PDB file of C-alpha atoms in Angstrom:
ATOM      1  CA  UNK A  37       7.302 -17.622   7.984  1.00  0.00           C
ATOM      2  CA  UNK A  38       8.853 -16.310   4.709  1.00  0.00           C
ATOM      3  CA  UNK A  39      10.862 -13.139   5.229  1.00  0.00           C
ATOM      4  CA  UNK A  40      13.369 -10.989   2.998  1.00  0.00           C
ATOM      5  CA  UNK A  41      15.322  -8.099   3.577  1.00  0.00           C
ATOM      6  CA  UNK A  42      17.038  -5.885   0.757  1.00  0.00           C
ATOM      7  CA  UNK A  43      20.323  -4.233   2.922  1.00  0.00           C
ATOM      8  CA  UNK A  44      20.180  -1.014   0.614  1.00  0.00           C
ATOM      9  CA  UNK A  45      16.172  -0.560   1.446  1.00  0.00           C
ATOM     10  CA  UNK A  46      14.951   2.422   3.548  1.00  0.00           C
ATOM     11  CA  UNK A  47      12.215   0.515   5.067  1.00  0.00           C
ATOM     12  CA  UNK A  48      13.620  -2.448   5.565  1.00  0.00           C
ATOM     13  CA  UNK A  49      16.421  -0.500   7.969  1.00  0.00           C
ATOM     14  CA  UNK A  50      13.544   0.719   9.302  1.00  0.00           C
ATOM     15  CA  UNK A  51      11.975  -2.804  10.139  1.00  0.00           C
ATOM     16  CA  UNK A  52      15.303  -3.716  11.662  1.00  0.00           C
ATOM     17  CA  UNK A  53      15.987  -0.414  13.528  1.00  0.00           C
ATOM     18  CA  UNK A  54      18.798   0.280  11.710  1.00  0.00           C
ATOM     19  CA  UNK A  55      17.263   3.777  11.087  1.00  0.00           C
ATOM     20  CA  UNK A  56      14.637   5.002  13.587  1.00  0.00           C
ATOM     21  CA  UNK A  57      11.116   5.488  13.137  1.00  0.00           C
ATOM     22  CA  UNK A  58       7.997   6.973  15.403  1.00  0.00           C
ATOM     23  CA  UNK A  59       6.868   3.405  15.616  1.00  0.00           C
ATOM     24  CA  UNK A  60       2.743   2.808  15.956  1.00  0.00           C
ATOM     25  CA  UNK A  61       2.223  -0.773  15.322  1.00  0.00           C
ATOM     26  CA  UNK A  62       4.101  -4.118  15.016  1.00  0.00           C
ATOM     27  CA  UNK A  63       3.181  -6.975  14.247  1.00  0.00           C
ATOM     28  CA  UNK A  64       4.854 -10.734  12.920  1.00  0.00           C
ATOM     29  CA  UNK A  65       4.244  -9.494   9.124  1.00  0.00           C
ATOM     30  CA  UNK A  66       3.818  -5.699   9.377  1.00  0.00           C
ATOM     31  CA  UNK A  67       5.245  -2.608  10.546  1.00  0.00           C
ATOM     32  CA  UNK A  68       3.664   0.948  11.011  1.00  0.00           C
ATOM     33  CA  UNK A  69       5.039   4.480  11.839  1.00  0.00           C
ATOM     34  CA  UNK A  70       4.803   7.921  11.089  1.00  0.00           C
ATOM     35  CA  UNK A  71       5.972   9.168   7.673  1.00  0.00           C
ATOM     36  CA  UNK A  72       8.411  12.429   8.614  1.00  0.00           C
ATOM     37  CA  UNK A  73       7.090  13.870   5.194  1.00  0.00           C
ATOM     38  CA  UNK A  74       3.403  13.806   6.237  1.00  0.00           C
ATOM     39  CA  UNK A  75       0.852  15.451   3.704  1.00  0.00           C
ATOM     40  CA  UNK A  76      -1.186  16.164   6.876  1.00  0.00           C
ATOM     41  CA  UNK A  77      -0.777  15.426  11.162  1.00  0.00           C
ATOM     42  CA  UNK A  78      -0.986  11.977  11.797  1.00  0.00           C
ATOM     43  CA  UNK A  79      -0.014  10.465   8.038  1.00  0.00           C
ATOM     44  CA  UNK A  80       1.492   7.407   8.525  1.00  0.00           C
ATOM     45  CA  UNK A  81       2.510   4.163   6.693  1.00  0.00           C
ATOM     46  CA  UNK A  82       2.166   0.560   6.735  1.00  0.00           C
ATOM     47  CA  UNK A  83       4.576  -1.609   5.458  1.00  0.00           C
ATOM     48  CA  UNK A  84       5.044  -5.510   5.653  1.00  0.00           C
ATOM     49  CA  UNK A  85       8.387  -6.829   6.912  1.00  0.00           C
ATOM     50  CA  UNK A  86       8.979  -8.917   3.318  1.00  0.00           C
ATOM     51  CA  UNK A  87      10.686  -6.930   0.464  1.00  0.00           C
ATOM     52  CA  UNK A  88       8.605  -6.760  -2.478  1.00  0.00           C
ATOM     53  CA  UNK A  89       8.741  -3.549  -4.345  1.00  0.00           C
ATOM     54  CA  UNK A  90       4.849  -4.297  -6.311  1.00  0.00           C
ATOM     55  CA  UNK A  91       1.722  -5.000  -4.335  1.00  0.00           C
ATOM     56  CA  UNK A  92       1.551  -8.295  -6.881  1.00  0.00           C
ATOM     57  CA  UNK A  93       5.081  -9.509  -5.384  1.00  0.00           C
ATOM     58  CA  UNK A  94       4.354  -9.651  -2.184  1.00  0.00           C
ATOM     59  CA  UNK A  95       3.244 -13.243  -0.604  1.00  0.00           C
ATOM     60  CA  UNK A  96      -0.488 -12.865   0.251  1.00  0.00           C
ATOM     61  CA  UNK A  97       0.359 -14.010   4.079  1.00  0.00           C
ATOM     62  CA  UNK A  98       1.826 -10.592   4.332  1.00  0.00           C
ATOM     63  CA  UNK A  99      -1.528  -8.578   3.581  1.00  0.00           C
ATOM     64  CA  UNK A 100      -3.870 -10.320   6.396  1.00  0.00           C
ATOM     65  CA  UNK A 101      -2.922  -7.894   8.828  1.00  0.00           C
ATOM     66  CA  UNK A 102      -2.035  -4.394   6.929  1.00  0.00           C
ATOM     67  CA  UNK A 103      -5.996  -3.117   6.522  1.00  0.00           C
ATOM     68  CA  UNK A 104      -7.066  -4.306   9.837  1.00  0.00           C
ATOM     69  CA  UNK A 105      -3.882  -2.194  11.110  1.00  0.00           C
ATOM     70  CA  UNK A 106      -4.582   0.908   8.451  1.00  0.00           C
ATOM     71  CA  UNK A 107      -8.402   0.653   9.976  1.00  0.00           C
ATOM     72  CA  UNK A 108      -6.592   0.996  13.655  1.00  0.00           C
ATOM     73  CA  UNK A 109      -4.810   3.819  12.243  1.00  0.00           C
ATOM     74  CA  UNK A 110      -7.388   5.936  10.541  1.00  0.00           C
ATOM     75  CA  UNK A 111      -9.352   5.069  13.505  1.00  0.00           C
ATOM     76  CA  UNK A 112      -6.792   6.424  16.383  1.00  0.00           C
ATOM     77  CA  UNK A 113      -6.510   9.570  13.601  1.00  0.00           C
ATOM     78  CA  UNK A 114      -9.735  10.944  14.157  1.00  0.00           C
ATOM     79  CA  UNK A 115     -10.587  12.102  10.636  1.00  0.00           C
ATOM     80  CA  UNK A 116     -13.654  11.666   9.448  1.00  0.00           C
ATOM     81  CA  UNK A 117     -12.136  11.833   5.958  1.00  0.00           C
ATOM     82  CA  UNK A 118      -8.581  10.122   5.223  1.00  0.00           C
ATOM     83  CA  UNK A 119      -7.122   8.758   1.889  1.00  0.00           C
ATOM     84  CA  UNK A 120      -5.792   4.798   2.129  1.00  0.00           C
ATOM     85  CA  UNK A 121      -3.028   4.985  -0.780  1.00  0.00           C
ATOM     86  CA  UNK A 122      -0.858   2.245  -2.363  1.00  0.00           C
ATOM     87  CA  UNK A 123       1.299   2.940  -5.056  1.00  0.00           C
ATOM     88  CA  UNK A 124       3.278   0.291  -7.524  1.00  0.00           C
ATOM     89  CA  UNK A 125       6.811   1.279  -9.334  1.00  0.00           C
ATOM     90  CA  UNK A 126       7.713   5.105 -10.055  1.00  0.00           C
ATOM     91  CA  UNK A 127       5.297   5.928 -12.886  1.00  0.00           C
ATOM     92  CA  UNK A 128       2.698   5.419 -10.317  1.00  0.00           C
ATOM     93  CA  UNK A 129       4.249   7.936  -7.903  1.00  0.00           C
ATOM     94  CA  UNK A 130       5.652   5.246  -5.968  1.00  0.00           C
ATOM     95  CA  UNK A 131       8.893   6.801  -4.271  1.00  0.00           C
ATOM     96  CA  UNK A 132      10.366   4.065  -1.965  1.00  0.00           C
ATOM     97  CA  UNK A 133      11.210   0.592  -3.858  1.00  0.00           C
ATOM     98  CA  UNK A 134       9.410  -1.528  -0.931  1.00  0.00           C
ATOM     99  CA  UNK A 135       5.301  -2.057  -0.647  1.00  0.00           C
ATOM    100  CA  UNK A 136       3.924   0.301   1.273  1.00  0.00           C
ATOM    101  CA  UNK A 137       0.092   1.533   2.329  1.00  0.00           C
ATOM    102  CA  UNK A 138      -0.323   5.278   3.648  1.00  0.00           C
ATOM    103  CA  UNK A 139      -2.939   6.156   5.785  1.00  0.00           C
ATOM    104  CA  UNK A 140      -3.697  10.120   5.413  1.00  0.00           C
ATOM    105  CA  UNK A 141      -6.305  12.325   7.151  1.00  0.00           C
ATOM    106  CA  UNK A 142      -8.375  14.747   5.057  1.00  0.00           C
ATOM    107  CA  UNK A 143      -8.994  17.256   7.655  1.00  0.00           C
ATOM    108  CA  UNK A 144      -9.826  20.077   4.887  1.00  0.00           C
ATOM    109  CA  UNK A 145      -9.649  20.989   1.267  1.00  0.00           C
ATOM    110  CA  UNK A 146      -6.067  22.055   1.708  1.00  0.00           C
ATOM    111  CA  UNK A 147      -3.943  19.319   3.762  1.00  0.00           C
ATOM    112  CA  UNK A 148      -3.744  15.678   3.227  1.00  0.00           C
ATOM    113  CA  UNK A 149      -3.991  13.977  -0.476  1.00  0.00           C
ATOM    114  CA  UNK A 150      -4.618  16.001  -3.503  1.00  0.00           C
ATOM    115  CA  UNK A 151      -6.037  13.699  -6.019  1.00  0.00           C
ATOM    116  CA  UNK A 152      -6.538  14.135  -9.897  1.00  0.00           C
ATOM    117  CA  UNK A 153      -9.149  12.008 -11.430  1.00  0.00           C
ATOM    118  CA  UNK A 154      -8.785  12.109 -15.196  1.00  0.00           C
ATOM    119  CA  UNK A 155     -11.587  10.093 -16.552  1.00  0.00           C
ATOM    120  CA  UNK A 156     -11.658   8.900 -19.830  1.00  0.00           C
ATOM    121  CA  UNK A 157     -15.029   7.991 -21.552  1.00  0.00           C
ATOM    122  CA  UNK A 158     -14.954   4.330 -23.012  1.00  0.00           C
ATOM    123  CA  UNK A 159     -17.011   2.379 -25.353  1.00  0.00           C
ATOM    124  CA  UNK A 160     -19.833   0.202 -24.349  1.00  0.00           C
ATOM    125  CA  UNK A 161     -17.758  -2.398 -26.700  1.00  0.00           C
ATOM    126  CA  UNK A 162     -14.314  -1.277 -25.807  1.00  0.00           C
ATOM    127  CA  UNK A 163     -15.643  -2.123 -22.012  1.00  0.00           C
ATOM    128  CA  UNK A 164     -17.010  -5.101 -22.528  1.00  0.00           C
ATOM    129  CA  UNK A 165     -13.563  -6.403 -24.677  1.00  0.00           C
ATOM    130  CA  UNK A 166     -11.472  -5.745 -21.371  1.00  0.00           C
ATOM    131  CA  UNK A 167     -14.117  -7.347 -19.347  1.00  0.00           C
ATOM    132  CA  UNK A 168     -13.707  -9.970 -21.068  1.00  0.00           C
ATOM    133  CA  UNK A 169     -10.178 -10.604 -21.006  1.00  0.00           C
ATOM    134  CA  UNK A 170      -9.581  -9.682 -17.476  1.00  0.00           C
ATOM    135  CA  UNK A 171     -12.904 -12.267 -16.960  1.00  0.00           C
ATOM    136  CA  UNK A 172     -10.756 -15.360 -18.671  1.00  0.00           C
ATOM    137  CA  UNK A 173      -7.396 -14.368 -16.677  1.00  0.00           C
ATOM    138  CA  UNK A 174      -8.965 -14.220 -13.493  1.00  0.00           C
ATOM    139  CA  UNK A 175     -10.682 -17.643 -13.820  1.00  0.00           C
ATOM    140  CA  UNK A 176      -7.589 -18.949 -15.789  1.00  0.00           C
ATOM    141  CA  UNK A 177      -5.389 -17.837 -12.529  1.00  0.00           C
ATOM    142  CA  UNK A 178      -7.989 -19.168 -10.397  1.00  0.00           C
ATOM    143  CA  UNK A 179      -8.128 -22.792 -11.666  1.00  0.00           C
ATOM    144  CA  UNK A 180      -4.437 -22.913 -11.553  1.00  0.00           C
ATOM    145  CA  UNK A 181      -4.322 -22.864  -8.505  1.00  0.00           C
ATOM    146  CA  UNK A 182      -6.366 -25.562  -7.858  1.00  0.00           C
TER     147      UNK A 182
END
């Protein structure tokens, strides 16, 4: 098993216990807890125990286990409504350098996530261009790897 630790990341202290956490779940590749900023009671995070600060880093071994583990969560929650976020590099909100899922109840229009969803119309055309291209990329990638 492939693991890597930054010394200077929050989470990975975490992992370790070289900070303490309100620890839900463990397992060989992931690690969940409670965030202490929650957007609403029960928000919590999981995080795999490699350091990759983007989603597309990360080995694949270490996602098998996080959305079985976020469904456990959201499950021992109790919200009918929750938000399962995952944000990549600080344009994209993302405030801790290390990969990291939350899994927020929506209890009511005020607590948990607020989301913005600006829309932007697109061209038939303009659509069927970036189809296209993401089309040939993914079945380029895919035969590579053959």
């Amino acid at each position: 098993m492939l693991y890597r630790s930054l010394a200077s990341c929050l989470f990975c202290k975490i992992i370790k216990g070289d900070i303490p956490s309100y620890k839900l779940l463990e397992t060989s590749n992931s690690f969940a807890f409670l965030d202490i900023g929650p957007l609403s009671k029960g928000h919590a995070l999981v995080i795999p125990k490699y350091h990759a600060e983007k989603l597309h880093e990360l080995p694949d071994q270490y996602l098998q286990d996080i959305l079985p583990i976020a469904k456990k969560i959201a499950l021992a929650q109790g919200a009918e409504n929750y938000n399962l976020l995952q944000n990549n590099g600080r344009l994209a909100h993302q405030e801790v350098p290390h990969v990291h899922f939350h899994v927020i109840p929506k209890p009511n229009e005020t607590e948990g996530l607020g989301v913005g969803w600006p829309a932007k119309p697109m061209a038939k055309e303009e659509l069927q261009a970036v189809f296209d291209d993401l089309k040939a990329k993914l079945q380029a990638g895919a035969e590579s790897s053959l």
